[in-house]
XYZ file of C-alpha atoms in Angstrom:
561
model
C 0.000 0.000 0.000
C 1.057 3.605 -1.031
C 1.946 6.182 2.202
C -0.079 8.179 0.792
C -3.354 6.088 1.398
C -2.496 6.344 5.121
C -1.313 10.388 5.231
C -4.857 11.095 3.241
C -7.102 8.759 5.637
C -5.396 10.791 8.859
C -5.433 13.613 7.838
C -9.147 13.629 6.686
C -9.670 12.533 10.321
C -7.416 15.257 11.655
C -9.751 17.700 9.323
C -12.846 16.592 10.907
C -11.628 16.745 14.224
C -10.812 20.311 14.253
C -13.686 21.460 11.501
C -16.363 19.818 13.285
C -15.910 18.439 16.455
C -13.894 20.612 18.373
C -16.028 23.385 17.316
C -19.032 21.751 18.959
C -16.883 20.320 22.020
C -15.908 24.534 22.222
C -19.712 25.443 21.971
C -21.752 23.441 23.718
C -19.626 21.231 26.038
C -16.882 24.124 27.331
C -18.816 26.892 26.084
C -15.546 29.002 25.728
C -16.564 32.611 26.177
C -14.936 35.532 24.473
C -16.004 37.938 27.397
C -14.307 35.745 30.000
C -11.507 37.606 32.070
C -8.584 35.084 31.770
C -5.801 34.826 34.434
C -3.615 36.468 32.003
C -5.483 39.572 32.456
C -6.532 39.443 36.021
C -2.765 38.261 37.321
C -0.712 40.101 34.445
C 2.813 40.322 36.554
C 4.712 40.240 33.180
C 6.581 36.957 33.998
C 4.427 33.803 34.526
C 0.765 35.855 33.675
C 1.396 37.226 30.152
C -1.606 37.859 27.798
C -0.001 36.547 24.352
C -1.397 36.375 21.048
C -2.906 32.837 20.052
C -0.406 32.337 17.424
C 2.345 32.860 20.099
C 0.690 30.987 22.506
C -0.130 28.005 20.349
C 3.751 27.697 19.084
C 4.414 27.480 23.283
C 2.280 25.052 24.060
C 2.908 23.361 20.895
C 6.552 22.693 21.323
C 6.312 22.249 25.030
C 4.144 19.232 24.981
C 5.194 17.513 21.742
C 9.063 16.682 22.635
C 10.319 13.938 21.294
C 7.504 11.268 22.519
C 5.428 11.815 19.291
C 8.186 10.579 17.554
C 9.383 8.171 19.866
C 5.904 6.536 20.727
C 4.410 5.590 16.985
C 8.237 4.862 15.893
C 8.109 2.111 18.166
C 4.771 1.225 18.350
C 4.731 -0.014 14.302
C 6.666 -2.943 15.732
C 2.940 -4.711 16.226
C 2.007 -3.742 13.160
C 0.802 0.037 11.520
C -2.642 -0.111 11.176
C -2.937 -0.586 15.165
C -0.703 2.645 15.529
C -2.256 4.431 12.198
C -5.726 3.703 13.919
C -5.151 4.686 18.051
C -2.870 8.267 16.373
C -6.184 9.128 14.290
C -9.035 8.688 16.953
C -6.819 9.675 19.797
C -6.252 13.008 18.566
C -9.757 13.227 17.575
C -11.456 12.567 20.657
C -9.108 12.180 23.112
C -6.311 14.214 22.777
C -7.841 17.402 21.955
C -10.791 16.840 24.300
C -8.360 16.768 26.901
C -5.807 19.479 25.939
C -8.550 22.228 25.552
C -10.221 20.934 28.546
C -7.337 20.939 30.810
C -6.744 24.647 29.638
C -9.826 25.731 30.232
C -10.369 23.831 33.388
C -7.343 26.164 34.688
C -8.700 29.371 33.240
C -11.705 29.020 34.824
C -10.192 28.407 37.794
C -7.729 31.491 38.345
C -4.887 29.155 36.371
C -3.932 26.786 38.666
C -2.272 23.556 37.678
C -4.429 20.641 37.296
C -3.120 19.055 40.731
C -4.239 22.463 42.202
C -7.587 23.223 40.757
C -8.245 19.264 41.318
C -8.827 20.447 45.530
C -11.466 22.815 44.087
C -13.416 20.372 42.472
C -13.188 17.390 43.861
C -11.073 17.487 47.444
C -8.342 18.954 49.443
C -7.193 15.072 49.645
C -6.845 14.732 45.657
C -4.803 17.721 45.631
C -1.701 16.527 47.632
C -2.153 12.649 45.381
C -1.972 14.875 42.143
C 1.167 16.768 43.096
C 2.898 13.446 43.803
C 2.226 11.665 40.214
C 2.656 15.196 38.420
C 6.103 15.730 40.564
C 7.218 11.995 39.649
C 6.392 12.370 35.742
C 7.992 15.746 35.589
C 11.094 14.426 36.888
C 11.554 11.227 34.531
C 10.525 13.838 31.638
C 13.497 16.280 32.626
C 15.869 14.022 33.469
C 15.023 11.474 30.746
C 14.804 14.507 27.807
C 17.998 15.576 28.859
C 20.061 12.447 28.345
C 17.914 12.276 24.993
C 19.253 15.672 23.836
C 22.749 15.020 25.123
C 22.891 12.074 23.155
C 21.540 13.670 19.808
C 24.434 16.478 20.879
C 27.251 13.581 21.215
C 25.550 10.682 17.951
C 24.928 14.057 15.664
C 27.910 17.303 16.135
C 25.901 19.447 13.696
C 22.565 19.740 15.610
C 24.737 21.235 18.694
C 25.191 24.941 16.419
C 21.755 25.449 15.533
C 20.257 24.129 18.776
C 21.944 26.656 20.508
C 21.430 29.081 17.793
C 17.950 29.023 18.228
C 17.974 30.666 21.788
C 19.584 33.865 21.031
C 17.413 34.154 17.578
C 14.626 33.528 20.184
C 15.769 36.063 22.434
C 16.236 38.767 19.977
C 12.708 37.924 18.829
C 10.736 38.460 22.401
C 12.537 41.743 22.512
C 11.346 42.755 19.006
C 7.870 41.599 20.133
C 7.605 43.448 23.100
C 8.770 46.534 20.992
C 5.605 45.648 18.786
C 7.452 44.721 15.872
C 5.203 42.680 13.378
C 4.388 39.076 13.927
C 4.706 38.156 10.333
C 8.079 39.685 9.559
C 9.913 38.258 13.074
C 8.093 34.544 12.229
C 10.133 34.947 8.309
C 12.995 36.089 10.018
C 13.238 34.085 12.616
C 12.595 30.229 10.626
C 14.882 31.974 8.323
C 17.840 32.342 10.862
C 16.598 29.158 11.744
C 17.529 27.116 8.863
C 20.539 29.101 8.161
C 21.579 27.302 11.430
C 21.087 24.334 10.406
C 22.816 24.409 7.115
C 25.786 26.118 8.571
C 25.628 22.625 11.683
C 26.525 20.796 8.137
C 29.945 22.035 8.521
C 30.095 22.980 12.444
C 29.977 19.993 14.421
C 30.374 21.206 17.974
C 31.781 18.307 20.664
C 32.790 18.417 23.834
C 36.184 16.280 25.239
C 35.597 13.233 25.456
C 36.180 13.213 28.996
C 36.161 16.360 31.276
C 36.028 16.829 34.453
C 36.147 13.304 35.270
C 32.880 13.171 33.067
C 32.091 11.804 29.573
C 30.848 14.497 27.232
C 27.496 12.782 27.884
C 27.446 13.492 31.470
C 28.733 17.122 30.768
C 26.311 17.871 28.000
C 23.477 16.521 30.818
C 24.973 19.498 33.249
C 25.072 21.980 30.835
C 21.505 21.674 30.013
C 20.051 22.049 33.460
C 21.961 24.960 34.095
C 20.276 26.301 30.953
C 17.015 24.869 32.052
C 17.031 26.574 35.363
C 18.078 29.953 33.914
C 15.250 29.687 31.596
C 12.404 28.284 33.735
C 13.213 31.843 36.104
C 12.734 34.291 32.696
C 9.793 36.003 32.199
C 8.138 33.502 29.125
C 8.112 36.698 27.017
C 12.059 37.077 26.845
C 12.299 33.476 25.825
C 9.981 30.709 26.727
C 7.649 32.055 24.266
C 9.397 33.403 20.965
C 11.110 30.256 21.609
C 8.604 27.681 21.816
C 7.501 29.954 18.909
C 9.818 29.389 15.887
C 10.308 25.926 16.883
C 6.389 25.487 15.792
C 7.215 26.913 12.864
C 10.598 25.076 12.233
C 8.477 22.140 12.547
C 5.596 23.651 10.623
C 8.324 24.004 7.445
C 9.560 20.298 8.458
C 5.830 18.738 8.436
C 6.014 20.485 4.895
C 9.005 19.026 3.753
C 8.212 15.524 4.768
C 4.888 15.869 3.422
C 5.622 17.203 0.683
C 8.053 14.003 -0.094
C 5.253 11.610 0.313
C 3.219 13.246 -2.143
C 6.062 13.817 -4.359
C 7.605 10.061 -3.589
C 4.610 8.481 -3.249
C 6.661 5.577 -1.091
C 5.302 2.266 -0.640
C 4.881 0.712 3.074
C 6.893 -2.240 3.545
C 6.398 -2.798 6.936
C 3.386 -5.248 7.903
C -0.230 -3.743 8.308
C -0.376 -5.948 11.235
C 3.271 -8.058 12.367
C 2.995 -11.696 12.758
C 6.298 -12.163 13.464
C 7.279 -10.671 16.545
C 9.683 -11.871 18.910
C 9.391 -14.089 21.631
C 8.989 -11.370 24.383
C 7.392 -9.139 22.842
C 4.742 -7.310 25.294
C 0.869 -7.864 24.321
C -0.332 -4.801 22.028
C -3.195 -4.248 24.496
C -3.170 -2.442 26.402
C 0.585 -1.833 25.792
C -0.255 -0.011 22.148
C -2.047 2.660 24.354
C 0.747 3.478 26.738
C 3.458 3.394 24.272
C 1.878 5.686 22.001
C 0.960 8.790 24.090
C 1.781 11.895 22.729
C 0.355 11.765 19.518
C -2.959 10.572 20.608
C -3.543 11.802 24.053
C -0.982 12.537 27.464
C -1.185 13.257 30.293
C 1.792 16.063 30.186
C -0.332 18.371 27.970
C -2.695 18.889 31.038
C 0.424 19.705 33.412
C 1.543 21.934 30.151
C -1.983 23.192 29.521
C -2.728 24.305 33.141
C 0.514 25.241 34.517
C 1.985 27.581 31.529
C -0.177 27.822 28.729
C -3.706 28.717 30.663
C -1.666 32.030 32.263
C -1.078 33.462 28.798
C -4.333 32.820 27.497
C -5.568 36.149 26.147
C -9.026 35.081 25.580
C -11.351 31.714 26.459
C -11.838 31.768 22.989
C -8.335 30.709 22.134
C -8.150 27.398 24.056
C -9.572 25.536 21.099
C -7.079 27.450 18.683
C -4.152 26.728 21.529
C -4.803 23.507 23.421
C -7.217 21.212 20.265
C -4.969 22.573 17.272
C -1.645 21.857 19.360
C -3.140 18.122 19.948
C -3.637 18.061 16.113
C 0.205 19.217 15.439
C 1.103 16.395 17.542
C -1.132 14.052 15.859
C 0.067 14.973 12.249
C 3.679 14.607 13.559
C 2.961 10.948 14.584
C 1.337 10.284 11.447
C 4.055 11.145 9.636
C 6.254 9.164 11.997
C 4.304 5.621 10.962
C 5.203 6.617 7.023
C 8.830 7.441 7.713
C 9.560 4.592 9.282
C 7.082 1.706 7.912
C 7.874 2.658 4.133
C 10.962 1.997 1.618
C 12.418 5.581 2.860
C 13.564 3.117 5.869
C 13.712 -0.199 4.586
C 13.509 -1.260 0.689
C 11.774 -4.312 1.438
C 9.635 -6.116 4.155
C 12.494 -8.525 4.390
C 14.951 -5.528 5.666
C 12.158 -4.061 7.598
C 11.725 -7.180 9.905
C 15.723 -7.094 10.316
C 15.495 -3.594 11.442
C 12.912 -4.120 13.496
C 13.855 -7.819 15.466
C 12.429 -6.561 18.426
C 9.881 -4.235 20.600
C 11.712 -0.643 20.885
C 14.382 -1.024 17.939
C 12.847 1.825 16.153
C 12.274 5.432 18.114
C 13.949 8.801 17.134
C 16.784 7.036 14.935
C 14.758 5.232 12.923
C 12.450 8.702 12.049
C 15.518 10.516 11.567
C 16.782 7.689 8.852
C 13.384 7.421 7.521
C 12.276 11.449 7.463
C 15.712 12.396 5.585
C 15.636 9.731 3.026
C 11.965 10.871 2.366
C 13.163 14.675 2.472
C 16.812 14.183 0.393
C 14.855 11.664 -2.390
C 12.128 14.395 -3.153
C 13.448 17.637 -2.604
C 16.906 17.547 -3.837
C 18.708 18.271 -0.468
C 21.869 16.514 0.816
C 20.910 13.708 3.147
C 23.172 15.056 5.705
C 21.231 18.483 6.113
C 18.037 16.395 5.955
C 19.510 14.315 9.034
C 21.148 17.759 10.919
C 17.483 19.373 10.209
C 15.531 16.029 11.804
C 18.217 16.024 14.820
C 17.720 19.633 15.441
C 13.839 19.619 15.015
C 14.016 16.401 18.389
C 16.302 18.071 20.044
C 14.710 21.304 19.851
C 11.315 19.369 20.666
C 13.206 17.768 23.704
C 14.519 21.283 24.624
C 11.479 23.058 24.967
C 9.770 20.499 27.314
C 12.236 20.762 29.419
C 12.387 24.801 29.563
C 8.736 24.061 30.615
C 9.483 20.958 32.478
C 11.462 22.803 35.111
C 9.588 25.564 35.056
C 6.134 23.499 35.776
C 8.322 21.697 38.259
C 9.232 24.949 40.313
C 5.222 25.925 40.245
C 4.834 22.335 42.027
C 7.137 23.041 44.742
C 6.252 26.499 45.210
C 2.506 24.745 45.831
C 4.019 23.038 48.417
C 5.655 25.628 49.648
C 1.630 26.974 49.821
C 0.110 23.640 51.022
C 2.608 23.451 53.875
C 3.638 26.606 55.002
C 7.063 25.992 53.705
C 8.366 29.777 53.113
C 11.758 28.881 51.759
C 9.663 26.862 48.756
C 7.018 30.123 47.770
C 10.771 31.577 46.009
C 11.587 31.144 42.334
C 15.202 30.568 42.707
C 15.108 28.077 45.719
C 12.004 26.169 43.946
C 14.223 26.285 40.748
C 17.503 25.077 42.291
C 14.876 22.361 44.480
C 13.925 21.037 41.128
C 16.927 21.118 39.208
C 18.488 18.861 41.946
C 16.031 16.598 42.372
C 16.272 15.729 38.775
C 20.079 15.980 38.732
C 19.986 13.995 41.589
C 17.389 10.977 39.712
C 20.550 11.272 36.766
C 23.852 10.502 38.584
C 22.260 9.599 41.926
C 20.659 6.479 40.249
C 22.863 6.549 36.769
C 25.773 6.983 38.243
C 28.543 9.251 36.560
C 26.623 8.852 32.749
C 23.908 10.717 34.317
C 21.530 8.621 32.692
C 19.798 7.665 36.160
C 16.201 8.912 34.047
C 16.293 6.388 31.975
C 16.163 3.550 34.820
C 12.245 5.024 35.698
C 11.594 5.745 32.186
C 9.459 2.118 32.025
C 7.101 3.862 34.446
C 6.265 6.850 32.458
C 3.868 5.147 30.021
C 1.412 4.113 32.353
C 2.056 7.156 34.742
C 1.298 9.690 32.297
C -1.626 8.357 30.357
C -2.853 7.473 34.230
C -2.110 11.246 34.998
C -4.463 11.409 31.438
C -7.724 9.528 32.589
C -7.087 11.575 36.655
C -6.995 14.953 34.405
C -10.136 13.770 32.434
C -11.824 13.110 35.770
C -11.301 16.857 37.133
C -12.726 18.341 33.822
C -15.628 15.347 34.162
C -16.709 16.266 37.535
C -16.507 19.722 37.066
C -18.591 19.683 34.198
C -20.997 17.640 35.977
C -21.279 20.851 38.707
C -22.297 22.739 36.173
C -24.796 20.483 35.008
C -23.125 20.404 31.482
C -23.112 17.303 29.224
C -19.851 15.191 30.431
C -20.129 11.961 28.478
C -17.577 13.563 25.849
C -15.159 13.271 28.184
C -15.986 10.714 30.929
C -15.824 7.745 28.138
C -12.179 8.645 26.862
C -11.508 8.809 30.610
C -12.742 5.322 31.705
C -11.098 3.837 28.305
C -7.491 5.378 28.900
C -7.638 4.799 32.580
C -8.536 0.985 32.384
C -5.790 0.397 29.436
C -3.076 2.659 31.819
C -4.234 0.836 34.840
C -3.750 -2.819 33.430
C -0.761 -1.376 31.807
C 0.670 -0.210 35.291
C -0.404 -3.568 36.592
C 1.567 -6.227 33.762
C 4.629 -3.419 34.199
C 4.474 -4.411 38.335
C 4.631 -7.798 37.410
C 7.199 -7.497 35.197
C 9.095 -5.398 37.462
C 8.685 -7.165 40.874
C 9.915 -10.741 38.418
C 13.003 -9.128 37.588
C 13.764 -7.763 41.058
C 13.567 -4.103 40.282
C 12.285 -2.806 43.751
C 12.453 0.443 42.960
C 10.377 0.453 39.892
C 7.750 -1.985 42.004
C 7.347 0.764 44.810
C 7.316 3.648 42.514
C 4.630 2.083 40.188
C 2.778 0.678 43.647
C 2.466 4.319 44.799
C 1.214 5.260 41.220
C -1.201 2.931 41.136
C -2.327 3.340 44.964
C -2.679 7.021 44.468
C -4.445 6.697 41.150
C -7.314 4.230 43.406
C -7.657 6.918 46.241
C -8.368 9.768 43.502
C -10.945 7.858 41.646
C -12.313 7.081 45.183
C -12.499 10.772 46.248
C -13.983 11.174 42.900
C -16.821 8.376 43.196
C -17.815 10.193 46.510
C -18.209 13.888 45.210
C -20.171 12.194 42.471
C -22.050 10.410 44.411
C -22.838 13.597 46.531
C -23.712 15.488 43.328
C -26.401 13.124 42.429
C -27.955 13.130 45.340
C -28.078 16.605 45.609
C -30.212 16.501 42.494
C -32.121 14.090 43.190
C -33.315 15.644 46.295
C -33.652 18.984 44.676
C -36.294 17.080 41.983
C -38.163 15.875 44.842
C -38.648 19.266 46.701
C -39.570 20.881 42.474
């Protein structure tokens, strides 16, 4: 079967879902209001609360939540076959990713734009509050730590990415000045992707590297330092002078990659020589269900857009109006970058024939970022006439700039949860930015060469949890917008069905992974995933009770009518 087949059947789904079912999801399930005074407004201290224009905002909270998981997940995922991934990437975006992305942000506006954890006291207990925090804290420290071993090993496997990576802060920089001087949108975004690419052709010939050992460290290990030290310097900026401009031209770097890539499938028209569904899998290779819906998160729905949606994005919304534009579009973006994923790497731009595909592929995980990166620039240097070594630099630099930007927000979203504490109990020295910063930063540093010794890949031993935690941290997020919309006596079926579906495939998934983990003696994976799954009981508990109460509340209020 042609790509082709598979990019026109997506993206006719991806069409639909933001044509015609966000649009009624916006009107008569949120009922986003133009009029509504956002936190933006109402807080506006010109660092955290920033009203930003949607186009701004949406490039943000685009390339905050997409990283390199919608990528990763479906490159992997094709191992069981990609009609399973083509299938969950299509649907998921339609009604479960963007359900929960705009609902998460909206959820927060409406509720002064506190973090889901946060808001989650207001609606359904002080109790659920302090068992958010903990899963939210736990994901955003695998995310950190694990992103930044992924972009220090892009940095170390591919030289030229390191020049425009780094490029792409001080064009971003120069940018949020020129914006807060009112310079025009249009002529900064031209300017900026322009610099942009520039960058990247002139990484071609710079290949930045680090000594191979320094400081007693590899350049691994180094490259892992030198990133949180960035990270914390950017998580304490206001998100005007570079959080935002960019998060920006990274949307549109991808925007022009999604083009490219595209483009080359149209132009190629590439057959798919991987297996619509794989019969030959390897011996332990885990059941697709519920694994498929675990391993492919971003990309169809996760639960780090709702820490993204409610802890950044929902204090720069300038209107109500723009969560569908911000949160449902920036699900779609990550939806059309997994679907492109599945053709890169299930079609002749990655293996000529089935029989190479299935040596490629032996086993469960031997795809991920590599294989798109082989896959994309073969597609990109066949059809468009460019060197395969700037399509490679350009697919490099578009994950690690992914991976960058989640953590800028990462750390950031990370400080918000300690300064919560710091709220919660009475803890002064967590309210401040800089000791919540440094607090976070360590913690994570501590999860890399506490646990990963002097590679400072410690993330990457808790990384198995993060598929279950986060689409867990999914269905809890669903909940909170449920039972609020069921105080408001507002239909909630829209999103209480994706929630029970992604919470029973996380929840078995979180089970077979404790199994797994007790049988090969990893005790610190079993408790961590225990207390996941534990915490992820008592919130649906709490949950069951206010519901409970709510119905009864009705029902005696029909009885007095």
């Amino acid at each position: 079967m042609s790509g082709i087949m598979i990019i026109l059947f997506g993206l006719a789904g991806l069409s639909f879902g933001w044509f015609v079912y966000s649009r009624f999801i916006a009107q008569k399930i949120y009922r986003l209001d133009p009029d509504f005074k956002t936190p933006a407004h109402e807080f506006n201290d010109g660092v955290d609360y920033v009203p930003t224009n949607k186009y701004v905002l949406w490039g943000h909270h685009f390339t905050s939540v997409a990283g390199a998981a919608p990528i990763v997940g479906p490159a992997i995922a094709v191992y069981w076959g990609w009609v399973p991934a083509l299938l969950w990437v299509t649907f998921g975006t339609i009604f479960f990713a963007g359900v929960h992305d705009m609902g998460a942000l909206w959820a927060s506006t409406r509720n002064k734009g506190k973090s889901i954890g946060a808001l989650s006291e207001n609606v359904i207990g002080k109790r659920t509050r302090s068992l958010f925090l903990i899963v939210i804290f736990l994901l955003l420290l695998m995310v950190n730590a694990v992103f930044a071993v992924v972009i220090a090993g892009g940095f170390v496997g591919t030289p030229g990415s390191v020049f425009p990576a780094w490029s792409a802060i001080v064009v971003a920089l120069i940018i949020g000045q020129l914006l807060r001087r009112n310079y025009s949108l249009v002529l900064l975004t031209i300017a900026g992707v322009v610099a942009l690419y520039l960058s990247i052709w002139a990484g071609t010939f710079i290949e930045l590297t680090l000594p191979e050992t320094m400081f007693g460290l590899t350049a691994n290990a180094n490259w892992i330092i030198i990133l949180f030290v960035y990270a914390a310097i950017a998580s304490m900026l206001p998100v005007w002078m570079l959080l935002q401009p960019r998060d920006f031209i990274n949307g549109m770097q991808l925007i022009v990659g999604l083009i490219l890539l595209y483009g080359a499938v149209f132009l190629t028209m590439p057959e798919m020589t991987a297996p619509m569904f794989n019969t030959q899998t390897a011996a332990n290779t885990p059941s697709i269900f519920p694994l498929l819906f675990v391993t492919i998160a971003c990309g169809a729905i996760s639960g780090f857009h709702g820490i993204v949606a409610s802890g950044t994005s929902s204090k720069q919304l300038d209107k109500e109006t723009d969560a569908r534009f911000v949160g449902y579009l920036g699900a779609i973006g990550e939806g059309s970058l997994a679907l492109i994923t599945i053709v890169a790497v299930c079609s002749v731009a990655y293996a000529a024939s089935p029989e190479q595909w299935h040596t490629l592929y032996a086993n469960f995980s031997d795809g991920g970022a590599p294989a798109f990166i082989a896959g994309g620039a073969t597609l990109i240097s066949s059809s468009w006439g460019l060197s395969e070594n700037f399509a490679q630099v350009l697919l490099a630099t578009m994950v690690a700039l992914f991976a960058g930007t989640t953590m800028d927000s990462g750390v950031r979203l990370q400080r918000y949860i300690i300064q919560e504490w710091g709220d919660i109990y009475k803890i002064n020295l967590f309210n401040k930015g800089v000791p919540a910063t440094l607090i976070a930063v360590a913690a994570c540093l501590l999860l890399a060469f506490g646990a990963g010794g002097s590679s400072g890949a410690g993330g990457m031993i808790i990384w198995p949890l993060f598929g279950a935690t986060n689409q867990i941290l999914a269905s809890l997020t669903l909940l909170v917008i449920t039972v609020m919309l069921m105080k408001m006596d507002r239909p909630a079926i829209y999103t209480l069905v994706p929630m029970i579906f992604v919470l029973i495939t996380s929840f078995l998934a979180g089970l077979i992974q404790l199994v797994d983990f007790y049988q090969a003696g990893n005790y610190l994976l079993v408790t961590l995933d225990f207390i996941v799954l534990v915490v992820s009981v008592l919130v649906m508990l709490e949950a069951a009770s206010v519901v409970s109460k709510l119905r009864k509340d009705k029902a005696a209020a029909a009885d007095v009518r």
